[in-house]
mmCIF file of C-alpha atoms in Angstrom:
data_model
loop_
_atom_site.group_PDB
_atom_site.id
_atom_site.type_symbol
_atom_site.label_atom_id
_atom_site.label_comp_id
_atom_site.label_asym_id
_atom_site.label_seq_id
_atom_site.Cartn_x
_atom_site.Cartn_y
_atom_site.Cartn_z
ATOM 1 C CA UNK A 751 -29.280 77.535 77.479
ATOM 2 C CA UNK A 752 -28.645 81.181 77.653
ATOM 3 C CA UNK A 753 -26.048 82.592 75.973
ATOM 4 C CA UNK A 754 -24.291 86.280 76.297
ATOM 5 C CA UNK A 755 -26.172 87.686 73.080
ATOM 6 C CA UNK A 756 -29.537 86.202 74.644
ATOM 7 C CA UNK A 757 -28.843 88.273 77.603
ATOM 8 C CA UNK A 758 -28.100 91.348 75.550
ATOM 9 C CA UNK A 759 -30.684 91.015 73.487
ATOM 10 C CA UNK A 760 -33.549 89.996 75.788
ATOM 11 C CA UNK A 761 -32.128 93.241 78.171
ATOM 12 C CA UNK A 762 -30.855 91.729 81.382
ATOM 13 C CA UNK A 763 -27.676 93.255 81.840
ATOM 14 C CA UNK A 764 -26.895 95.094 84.892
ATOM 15 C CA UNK A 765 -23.079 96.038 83.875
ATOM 16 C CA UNK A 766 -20.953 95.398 81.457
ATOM 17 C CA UNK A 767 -17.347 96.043 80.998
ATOM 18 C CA UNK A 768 -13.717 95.486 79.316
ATOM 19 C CA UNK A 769 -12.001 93.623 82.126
ATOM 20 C CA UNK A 770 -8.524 92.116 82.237
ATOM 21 C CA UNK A 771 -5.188 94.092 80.752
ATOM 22 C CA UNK A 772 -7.148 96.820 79.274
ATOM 23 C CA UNK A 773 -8.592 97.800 82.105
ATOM 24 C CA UNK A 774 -5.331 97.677 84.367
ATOM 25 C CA UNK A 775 -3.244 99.444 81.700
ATOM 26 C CA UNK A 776 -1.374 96.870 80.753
ATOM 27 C CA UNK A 777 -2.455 95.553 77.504
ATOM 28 C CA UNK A 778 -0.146 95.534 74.359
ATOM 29 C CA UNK A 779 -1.134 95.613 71.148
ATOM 30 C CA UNK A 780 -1.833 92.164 70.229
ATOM 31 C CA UNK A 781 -4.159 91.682 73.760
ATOM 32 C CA UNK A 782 -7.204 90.328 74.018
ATOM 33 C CA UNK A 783 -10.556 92.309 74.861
ATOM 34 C CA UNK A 784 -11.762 90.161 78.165
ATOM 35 C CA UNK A 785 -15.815 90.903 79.025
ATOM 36 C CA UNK A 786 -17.260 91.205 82.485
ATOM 37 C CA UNK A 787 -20.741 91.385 83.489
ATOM 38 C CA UNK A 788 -23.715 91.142 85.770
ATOM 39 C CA UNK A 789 -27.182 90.405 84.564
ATOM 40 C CA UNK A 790 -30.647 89.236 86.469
ATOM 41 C CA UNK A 791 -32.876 86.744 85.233
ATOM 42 C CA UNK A 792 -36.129 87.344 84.592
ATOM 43 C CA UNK A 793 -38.419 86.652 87.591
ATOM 44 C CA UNK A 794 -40.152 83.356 86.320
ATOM 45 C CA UNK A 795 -36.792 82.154 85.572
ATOM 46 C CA UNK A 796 -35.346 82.924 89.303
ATOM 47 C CA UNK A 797 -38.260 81.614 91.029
ATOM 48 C CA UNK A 798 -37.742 78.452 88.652
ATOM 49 C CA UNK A 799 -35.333 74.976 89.014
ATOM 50 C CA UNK A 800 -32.804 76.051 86.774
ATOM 51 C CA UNK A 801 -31.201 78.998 88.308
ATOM 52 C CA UNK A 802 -28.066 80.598 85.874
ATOM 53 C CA UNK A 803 -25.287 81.982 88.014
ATOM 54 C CA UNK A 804 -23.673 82.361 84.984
ATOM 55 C CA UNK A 805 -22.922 82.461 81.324
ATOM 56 C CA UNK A 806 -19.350 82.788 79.428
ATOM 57 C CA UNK A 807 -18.901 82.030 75.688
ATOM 58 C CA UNK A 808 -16.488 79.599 75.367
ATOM 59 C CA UNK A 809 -13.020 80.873 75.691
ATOM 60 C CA UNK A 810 -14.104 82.193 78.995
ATOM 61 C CA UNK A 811 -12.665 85.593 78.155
ATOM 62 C CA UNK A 812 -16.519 86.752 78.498
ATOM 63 C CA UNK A 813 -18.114 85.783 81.673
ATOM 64 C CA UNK A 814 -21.433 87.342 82.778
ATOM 65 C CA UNK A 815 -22.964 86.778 86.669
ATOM 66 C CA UNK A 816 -26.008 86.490 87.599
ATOM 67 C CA UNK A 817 -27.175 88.917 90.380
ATOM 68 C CA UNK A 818 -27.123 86.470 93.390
ATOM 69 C CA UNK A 819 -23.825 84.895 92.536
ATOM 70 C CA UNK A 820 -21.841 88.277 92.327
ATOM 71 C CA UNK A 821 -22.656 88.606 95.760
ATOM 72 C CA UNK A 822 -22.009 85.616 97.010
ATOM 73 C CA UNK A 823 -17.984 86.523 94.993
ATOM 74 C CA UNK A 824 -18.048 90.206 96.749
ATOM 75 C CA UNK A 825 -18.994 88.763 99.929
ATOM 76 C CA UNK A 826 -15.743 86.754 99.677
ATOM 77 C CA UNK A 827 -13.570 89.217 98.300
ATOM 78 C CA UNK A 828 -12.829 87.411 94.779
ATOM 79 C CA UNK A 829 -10.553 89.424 93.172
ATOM 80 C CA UNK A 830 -12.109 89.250 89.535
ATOM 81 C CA UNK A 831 -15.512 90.552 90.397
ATOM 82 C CA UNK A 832 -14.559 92.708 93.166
ATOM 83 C CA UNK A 833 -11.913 94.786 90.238
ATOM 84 C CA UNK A 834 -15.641 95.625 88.559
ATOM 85 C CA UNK A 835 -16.705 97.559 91.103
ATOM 86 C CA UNK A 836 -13.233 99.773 90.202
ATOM 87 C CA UNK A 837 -13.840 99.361 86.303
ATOM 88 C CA UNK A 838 -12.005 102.696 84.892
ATOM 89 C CA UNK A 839 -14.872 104.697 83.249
ATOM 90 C CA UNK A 840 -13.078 104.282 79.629
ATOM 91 C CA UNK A 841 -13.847 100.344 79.917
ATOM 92 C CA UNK A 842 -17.548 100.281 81.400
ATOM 93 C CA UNK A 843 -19.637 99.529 78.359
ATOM 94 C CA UNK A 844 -22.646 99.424 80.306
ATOM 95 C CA UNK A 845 -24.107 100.625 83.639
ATOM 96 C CA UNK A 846 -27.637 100.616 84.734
ATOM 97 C CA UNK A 847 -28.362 102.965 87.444
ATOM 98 C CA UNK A 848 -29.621 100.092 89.779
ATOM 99 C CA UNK A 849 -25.782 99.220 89.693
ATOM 100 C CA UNK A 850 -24.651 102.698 91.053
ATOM 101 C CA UNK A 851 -25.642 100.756 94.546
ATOM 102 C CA UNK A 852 -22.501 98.298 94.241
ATOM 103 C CA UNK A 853 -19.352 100.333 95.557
ATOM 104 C CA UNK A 854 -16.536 98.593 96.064
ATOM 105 C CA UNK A 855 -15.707 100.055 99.399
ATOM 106 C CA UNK A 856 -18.927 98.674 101.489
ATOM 107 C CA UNK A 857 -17.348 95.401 100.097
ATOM 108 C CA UNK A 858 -13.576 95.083 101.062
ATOM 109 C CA UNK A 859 -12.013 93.622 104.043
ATOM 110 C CA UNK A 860 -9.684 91.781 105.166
ATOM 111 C CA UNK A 861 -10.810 88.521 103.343
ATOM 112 C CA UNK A 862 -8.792 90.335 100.494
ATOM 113 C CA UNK A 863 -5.654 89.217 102.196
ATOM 114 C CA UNK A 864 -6.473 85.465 101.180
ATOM 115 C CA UNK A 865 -8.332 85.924 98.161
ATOM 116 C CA UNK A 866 -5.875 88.279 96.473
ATOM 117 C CA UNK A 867 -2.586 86.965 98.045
ATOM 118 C CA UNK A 868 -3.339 82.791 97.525
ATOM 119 C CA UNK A 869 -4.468 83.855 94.117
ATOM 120 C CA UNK A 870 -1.051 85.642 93.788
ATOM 121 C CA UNK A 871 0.242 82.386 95.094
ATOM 122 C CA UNK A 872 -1.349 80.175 92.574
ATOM 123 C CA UNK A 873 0.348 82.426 89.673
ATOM 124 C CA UNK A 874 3.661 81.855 91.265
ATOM 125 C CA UNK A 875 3.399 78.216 91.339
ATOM 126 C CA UNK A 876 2.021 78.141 87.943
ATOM 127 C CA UNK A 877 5.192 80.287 86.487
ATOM 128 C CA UNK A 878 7.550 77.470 88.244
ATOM 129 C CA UNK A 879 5.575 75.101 86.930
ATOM 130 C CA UNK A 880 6.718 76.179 83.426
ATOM 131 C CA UNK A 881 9.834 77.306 84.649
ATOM 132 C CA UNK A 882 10.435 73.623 85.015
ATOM 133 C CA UNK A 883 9.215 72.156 82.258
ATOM 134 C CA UNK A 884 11.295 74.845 79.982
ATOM 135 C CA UNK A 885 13.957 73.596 81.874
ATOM 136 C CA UNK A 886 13.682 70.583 82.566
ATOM 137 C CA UNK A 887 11.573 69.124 79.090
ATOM 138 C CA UNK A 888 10.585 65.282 78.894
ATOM 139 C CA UNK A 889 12.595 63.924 76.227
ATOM 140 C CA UNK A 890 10.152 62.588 73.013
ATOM 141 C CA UNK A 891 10.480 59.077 73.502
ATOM 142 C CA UNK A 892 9.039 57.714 76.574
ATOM 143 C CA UNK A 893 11.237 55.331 79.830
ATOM 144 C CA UNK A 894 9.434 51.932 79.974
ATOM 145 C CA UNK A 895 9.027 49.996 82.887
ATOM 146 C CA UNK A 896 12.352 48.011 82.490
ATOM 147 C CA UNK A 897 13.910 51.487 82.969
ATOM 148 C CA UNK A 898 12.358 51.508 86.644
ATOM 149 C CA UNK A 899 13.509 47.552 87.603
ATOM 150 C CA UNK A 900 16.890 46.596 89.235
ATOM 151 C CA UNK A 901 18.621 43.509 89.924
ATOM 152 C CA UNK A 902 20.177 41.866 92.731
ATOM 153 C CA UNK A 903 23.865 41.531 92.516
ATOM 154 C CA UNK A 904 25.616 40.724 95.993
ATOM 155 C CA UNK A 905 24.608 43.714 98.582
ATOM 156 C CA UNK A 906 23.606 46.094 95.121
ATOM 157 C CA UNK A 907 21.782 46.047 92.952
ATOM 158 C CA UNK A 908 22.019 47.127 88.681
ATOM 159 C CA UNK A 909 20.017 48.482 86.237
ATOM 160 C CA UNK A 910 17.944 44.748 84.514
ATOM 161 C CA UNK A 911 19.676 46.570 80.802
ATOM 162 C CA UNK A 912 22.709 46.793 82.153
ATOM 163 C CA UNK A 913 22.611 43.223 84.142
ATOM 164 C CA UNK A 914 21.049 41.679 81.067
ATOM 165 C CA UNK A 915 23.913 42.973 79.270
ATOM 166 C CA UNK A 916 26.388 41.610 81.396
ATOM 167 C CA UNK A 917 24.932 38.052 81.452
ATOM 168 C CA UNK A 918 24.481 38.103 77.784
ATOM 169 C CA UNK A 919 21.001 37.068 78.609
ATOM 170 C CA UNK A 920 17.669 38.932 76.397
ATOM 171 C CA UNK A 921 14.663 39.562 78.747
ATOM 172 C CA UNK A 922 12.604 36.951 76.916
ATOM 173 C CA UNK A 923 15.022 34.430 78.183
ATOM 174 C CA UNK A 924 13.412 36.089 81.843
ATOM 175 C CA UNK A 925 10.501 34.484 84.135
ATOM 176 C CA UNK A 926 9.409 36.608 87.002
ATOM 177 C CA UNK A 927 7.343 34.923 89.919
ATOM 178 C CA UNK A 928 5.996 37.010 92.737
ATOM 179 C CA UNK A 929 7.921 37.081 96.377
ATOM 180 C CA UNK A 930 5.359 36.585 99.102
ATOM 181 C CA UNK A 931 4.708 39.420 101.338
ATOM 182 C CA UNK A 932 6.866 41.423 99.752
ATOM 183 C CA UNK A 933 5.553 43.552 97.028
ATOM 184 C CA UNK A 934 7.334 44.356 93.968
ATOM 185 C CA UNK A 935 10.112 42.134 94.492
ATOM 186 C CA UNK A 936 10.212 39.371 92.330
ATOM 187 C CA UNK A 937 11.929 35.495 91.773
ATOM 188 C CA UNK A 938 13.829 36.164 88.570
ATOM 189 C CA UNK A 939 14.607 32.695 86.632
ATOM 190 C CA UNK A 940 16.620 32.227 83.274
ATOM 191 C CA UNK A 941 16.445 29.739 80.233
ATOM 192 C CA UNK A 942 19.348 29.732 79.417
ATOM 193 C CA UNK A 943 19.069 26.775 77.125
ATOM 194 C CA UNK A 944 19.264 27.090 73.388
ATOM 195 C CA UNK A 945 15.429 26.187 72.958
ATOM 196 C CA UNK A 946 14.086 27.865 75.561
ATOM 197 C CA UNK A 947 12.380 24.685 76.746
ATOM 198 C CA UNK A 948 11.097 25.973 79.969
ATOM 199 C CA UNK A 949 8.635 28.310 78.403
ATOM 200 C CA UNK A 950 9.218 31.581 80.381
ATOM 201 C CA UNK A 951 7.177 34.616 79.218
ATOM 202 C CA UNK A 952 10.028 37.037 79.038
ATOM 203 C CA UNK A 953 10.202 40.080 82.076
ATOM 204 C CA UNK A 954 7.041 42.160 80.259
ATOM 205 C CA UNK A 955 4.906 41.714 77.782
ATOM 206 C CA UNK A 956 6.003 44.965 75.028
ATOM 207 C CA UNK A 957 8.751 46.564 75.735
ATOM 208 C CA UNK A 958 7.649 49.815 74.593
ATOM 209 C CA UNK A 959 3.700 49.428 76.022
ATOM 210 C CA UNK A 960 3.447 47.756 78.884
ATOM 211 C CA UNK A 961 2.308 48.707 81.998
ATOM 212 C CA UNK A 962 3.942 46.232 84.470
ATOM 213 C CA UNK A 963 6.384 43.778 84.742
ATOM 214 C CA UNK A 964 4.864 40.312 83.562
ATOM 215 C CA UNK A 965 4.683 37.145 85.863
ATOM 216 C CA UNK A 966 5.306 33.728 84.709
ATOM 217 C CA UNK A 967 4.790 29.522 85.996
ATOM 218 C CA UNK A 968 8.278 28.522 86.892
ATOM 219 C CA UNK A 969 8.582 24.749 86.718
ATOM 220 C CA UNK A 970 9.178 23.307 90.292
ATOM 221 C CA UNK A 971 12.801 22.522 91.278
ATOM 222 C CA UNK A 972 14.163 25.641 89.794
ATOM 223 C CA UNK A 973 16.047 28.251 91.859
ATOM 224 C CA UNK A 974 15.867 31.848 90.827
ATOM 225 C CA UNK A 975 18.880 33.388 89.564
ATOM 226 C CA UNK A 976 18.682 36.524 91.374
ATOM 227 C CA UNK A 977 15.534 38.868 92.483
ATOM 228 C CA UNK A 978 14.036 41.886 90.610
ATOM 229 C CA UNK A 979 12.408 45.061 92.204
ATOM 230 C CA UNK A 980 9.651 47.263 90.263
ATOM 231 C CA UNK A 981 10.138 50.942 91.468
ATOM 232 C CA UNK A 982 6.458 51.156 90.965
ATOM 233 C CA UNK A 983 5.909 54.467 92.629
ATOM 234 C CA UNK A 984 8.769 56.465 90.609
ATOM 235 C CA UNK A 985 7.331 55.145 87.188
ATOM 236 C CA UNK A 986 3.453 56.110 88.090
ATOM 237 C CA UNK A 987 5.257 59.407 88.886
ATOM 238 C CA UNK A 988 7.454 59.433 85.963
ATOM 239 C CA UNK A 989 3.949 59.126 83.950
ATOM 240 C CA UNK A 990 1.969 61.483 85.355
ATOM 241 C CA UNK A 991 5.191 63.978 84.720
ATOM 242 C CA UNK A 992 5.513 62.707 80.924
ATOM 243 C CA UNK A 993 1.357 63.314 80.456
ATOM 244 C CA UNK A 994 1.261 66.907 81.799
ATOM 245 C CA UNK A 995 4.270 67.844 79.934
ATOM 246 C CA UNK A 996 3.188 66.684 76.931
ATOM 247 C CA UNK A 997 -0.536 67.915 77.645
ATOM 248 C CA UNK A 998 1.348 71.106 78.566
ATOM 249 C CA UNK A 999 3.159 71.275 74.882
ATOM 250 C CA UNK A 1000 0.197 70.773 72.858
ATOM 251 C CA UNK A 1001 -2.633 72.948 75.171
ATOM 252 C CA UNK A 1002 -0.158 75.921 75.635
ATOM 253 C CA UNK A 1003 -0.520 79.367 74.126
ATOM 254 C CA UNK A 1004 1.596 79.434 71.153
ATOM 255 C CA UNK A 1005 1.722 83.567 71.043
ATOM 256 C CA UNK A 1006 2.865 83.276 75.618
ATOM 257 C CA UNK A 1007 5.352 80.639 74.837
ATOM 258 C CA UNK A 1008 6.925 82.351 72.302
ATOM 259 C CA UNK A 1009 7.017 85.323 74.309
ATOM 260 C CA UNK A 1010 7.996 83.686 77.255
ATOM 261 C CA UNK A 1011 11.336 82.152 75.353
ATOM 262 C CA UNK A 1012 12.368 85.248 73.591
ATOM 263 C CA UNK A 1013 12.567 87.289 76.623
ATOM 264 C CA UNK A 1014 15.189 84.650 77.466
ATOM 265 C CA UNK A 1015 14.112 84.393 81.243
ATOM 266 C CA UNK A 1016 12.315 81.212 81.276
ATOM 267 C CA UNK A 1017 9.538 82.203 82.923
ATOM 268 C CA UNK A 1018 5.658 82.806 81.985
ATOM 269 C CA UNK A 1019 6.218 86.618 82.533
ATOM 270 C CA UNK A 1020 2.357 87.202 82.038
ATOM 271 C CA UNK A 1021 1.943 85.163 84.786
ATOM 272 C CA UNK A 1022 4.515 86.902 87.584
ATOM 273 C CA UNK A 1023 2.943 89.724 85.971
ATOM 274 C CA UNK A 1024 -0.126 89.298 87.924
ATOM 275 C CA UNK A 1025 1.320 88.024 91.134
ATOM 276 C CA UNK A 1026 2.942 91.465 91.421
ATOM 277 C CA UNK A 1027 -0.249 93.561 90.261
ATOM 278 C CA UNK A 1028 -2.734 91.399 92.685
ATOM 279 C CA UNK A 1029 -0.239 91.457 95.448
ATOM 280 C CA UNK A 1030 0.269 95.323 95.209
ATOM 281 C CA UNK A 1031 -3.615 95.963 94.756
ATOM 282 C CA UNK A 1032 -3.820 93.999 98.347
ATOM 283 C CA UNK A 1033 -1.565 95.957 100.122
ATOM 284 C CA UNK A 1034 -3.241 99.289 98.241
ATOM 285 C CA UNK A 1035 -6.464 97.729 100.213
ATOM 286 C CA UNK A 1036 -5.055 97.283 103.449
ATOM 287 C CA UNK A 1037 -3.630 100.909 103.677
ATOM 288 C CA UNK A 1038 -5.673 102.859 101.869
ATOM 289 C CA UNK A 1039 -9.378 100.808 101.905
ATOM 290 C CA UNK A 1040 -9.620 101.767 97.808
ATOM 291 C CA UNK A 1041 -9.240 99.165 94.840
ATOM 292 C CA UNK A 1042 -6.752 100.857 92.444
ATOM 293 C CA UNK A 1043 -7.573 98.574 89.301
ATOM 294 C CA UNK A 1044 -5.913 101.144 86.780
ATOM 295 C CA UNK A 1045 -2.802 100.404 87.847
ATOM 296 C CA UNK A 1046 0.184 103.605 88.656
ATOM 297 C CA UNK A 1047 2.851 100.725 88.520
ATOM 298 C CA UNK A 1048 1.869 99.890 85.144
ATOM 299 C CA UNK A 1049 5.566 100.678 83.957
ATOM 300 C CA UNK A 1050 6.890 98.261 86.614
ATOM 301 C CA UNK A 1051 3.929 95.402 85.654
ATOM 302 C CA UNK A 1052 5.363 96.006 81.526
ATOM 303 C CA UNK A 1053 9.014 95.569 82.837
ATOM 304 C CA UNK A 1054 8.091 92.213 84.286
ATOM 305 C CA UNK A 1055 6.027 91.426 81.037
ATOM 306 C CA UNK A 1056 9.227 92.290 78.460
ATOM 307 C CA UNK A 1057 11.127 89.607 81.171
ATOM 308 C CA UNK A 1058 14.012 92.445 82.676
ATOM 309 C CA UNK A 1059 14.023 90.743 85.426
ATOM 310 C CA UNK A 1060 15.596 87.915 86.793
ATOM 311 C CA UNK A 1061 13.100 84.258 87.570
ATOM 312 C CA UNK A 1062 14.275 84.472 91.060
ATOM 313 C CA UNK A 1063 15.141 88.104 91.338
ATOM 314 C CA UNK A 1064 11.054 87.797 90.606
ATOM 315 C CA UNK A 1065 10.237 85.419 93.270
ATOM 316 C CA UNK A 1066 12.572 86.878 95.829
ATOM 317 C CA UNK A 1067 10.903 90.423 95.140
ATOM 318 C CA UNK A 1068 7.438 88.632 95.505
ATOM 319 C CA UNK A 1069 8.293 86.703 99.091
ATOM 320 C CA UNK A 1070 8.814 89.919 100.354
ATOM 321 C CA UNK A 1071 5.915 91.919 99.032
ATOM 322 C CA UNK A 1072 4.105 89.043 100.436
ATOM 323 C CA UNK A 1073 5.363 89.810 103.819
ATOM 324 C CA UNK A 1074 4.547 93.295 103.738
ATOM 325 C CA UNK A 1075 0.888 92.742 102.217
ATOM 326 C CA UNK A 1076 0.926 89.729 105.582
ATOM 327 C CA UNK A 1077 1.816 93.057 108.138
ATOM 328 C CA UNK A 1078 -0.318 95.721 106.191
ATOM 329 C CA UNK A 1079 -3.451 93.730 106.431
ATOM 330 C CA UNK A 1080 -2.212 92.670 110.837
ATOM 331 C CA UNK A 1081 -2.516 96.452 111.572
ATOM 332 C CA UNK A 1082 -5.395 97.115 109.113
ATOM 333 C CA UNK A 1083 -8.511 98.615 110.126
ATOM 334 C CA UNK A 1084 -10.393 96.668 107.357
ATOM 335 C CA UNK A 1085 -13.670 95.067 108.927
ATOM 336 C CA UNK A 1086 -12.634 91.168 109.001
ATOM 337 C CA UNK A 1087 -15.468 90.029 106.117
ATOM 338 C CA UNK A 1088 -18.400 92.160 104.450
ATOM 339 C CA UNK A 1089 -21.498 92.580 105.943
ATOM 340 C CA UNK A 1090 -23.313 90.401 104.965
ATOM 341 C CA UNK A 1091 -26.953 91.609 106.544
ATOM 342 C CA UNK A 1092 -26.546 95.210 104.296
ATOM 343 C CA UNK A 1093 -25.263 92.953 101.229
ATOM 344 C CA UNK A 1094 -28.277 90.712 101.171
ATOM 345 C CA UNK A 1095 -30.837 94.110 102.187
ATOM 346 C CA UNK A 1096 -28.783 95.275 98.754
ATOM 347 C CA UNK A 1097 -29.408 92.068 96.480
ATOM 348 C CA UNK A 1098 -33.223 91.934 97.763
ATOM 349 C CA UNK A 1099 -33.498 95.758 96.672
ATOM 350 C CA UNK A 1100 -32.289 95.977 93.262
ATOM 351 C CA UNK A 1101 -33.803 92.873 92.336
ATOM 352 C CA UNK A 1102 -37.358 93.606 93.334
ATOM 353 C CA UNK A 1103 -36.780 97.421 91.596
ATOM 354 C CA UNK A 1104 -35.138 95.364 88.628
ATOM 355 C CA UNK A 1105 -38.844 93.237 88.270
ATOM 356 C CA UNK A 1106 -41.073 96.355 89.220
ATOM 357 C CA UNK A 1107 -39.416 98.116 85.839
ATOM 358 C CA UNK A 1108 -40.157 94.962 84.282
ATOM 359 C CA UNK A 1109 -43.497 94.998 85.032
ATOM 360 C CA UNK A 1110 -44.340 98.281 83.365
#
């Protein structure tokens, strides 16, 4: 399997370059240095089965693309390999001159208008995603499934803790049978004798483990004392909530957590960070036609960062950037994709000069 150093050291990059915050100006001292790349395979290895369209170590902060497949990304206007082609010169570690054919401005259109801008939205829904669960944390221990069944009493219905409580009854004293046609509702019977002859299984197996309520034989000639109902749907979705939170706590970056609570704001400000710097750079591209990845609102981008603003100061600033990036790219003159004819002339070019050097 190849690996970044293999493609170093065997000679096949194209370009290479410090991508991310450094190369947008907005990197603080502690940042990360983020690698970006192209490289070709060598020509028995492209004419081969296993094509590479590319190799990343395995943070992902270094990602390296083959030759074919960062076309195929410029040809649909991805934002993090279209921002190479505008690499500042202080962050281009390596250029071959076959690569002086890639400008960014045969490449952008008005495809940037849904590659930048859902991107932009995807960062938004990811910073109310923690917004919420900052807010809003799952308490340690975890509901069980009694905490999602109710009882029957007249036209309501209680809480089965509270109605257990009121009839003095303990749910092992319980036996549920199903209700035909009717799912989730359930026959609930009592024992209510002292030696619990009837044999009832109790209303779930563990408490604290189980999955589902837990069905019993009822004896015939006994009448149920009143009927359960399993909100099945809100537990599965109280689950799902309690795993990603907790995945959340234990996969999240320590050092943007931190960050994120000291500024105060509740908000992953690294995150609204770049829906304002990708939303920007798309509006810069429908009025202008250039990629500005250096960014002149660097100032604004650290303000966001240090969390001076407001959560939905943020988001109300960003609905309406969004609208304006929406009516820049309507009266654009931006050609409506890339052409892809000249792009593929391109790719077939450099490659075969990148094998005839090869050869000699």
């Amino acid at each position: 399997m190849l690996t970044i150093s293999d493609l170093r050291q065997r000679g096949l990059l194209l370009f290479e370059a410090i991508s991310g915050s450094r190369a947008y100006g907005t990197n603080l001292p502690h940042s990360d240095t983020d690698l970006k790349g192209v490289f070709i395979l060598p020509e028995a290895e492209f004419y081969g089965l296993e094509y590479v369209p590319q190799v990343a170590n395995e943070t992902n902060d270094e990602v390296f693309y083959e030759l074919r497949r960062f076309v195929e990304l410029l040809l649909k206007n991805n934002p993090t390999v279209l921002e190479l082609l505008g690499t500042p010169a202080d962050c281009v570690v390596f250029r071959h001159p076959l690569f002086e054919s890639f400008r960014a401005e045969d490449f952008l259109s008005k495809l940037c208008r849904q590659s930048f801008a859902e991107y932009a939205a995807a960062q938004i829904r990811k910073a109310r995603g923690l917004n919420k669960k900052i807010n809003h944390p799952e308490p340690p221990g975890r509901k069980s499934v009694l905490d999602f069944c109710y009882v029957t009493v007249g036209a309501g219905a209680q809480p089965v803790g509270q109605w257990l409580a009121e009839q003095h009854l303990a749910a092992e004293q319980c036996g549920l049978a199903n209700v035909p046609h009717l799912s989730d509702l359930y026959a609930l019977f009592v024992d209510a004798s002292p030696t619990a002859t009837l044999g009832y299984r109790g209303l779930v197996r563990d408490a604290e483990t189980s999955q589902d309520v837990q069905l019993t034989s009822v004896p015939k000639g006994e009448e149920p004392v009143a009927y359960l109902s399993f909100n099945r749907n809100g537990y599965s979705s109280y689950c799902r909530v309690y795993r990603e939170y907790h995945e959340w706590v234990q996969k999240r970056n320590a050092e943007r957590y931190q960050n994120t609570v000291q500024h105060g704001k509740n908000y992953d400000a690294k995150n609204m960070l770049h829906v304002f710097r990708l939303l920007r750079m798309a509006q810069e591209i429908a009025l202008t036609r250039q990629l500005q990845v250096r960014r002149p609102d660097r100032e604004f981008l650290l303000q966001i960062r240090r969390g001076e603003f407001q959560y939905e100061e943020l988001l109300q600033m960003a609905e309406t950037l969004l609208e304006q990036v929406e009516a820049a790219f309507a009266t654009s003159h931006l050609p409506a994709a890339p052409n892809q004819l000249a792009a593929d002339h391109l790719l077939v070019q450099v490659r075969r000069a990148w094998y005839a050097q090869a050869a000699h």
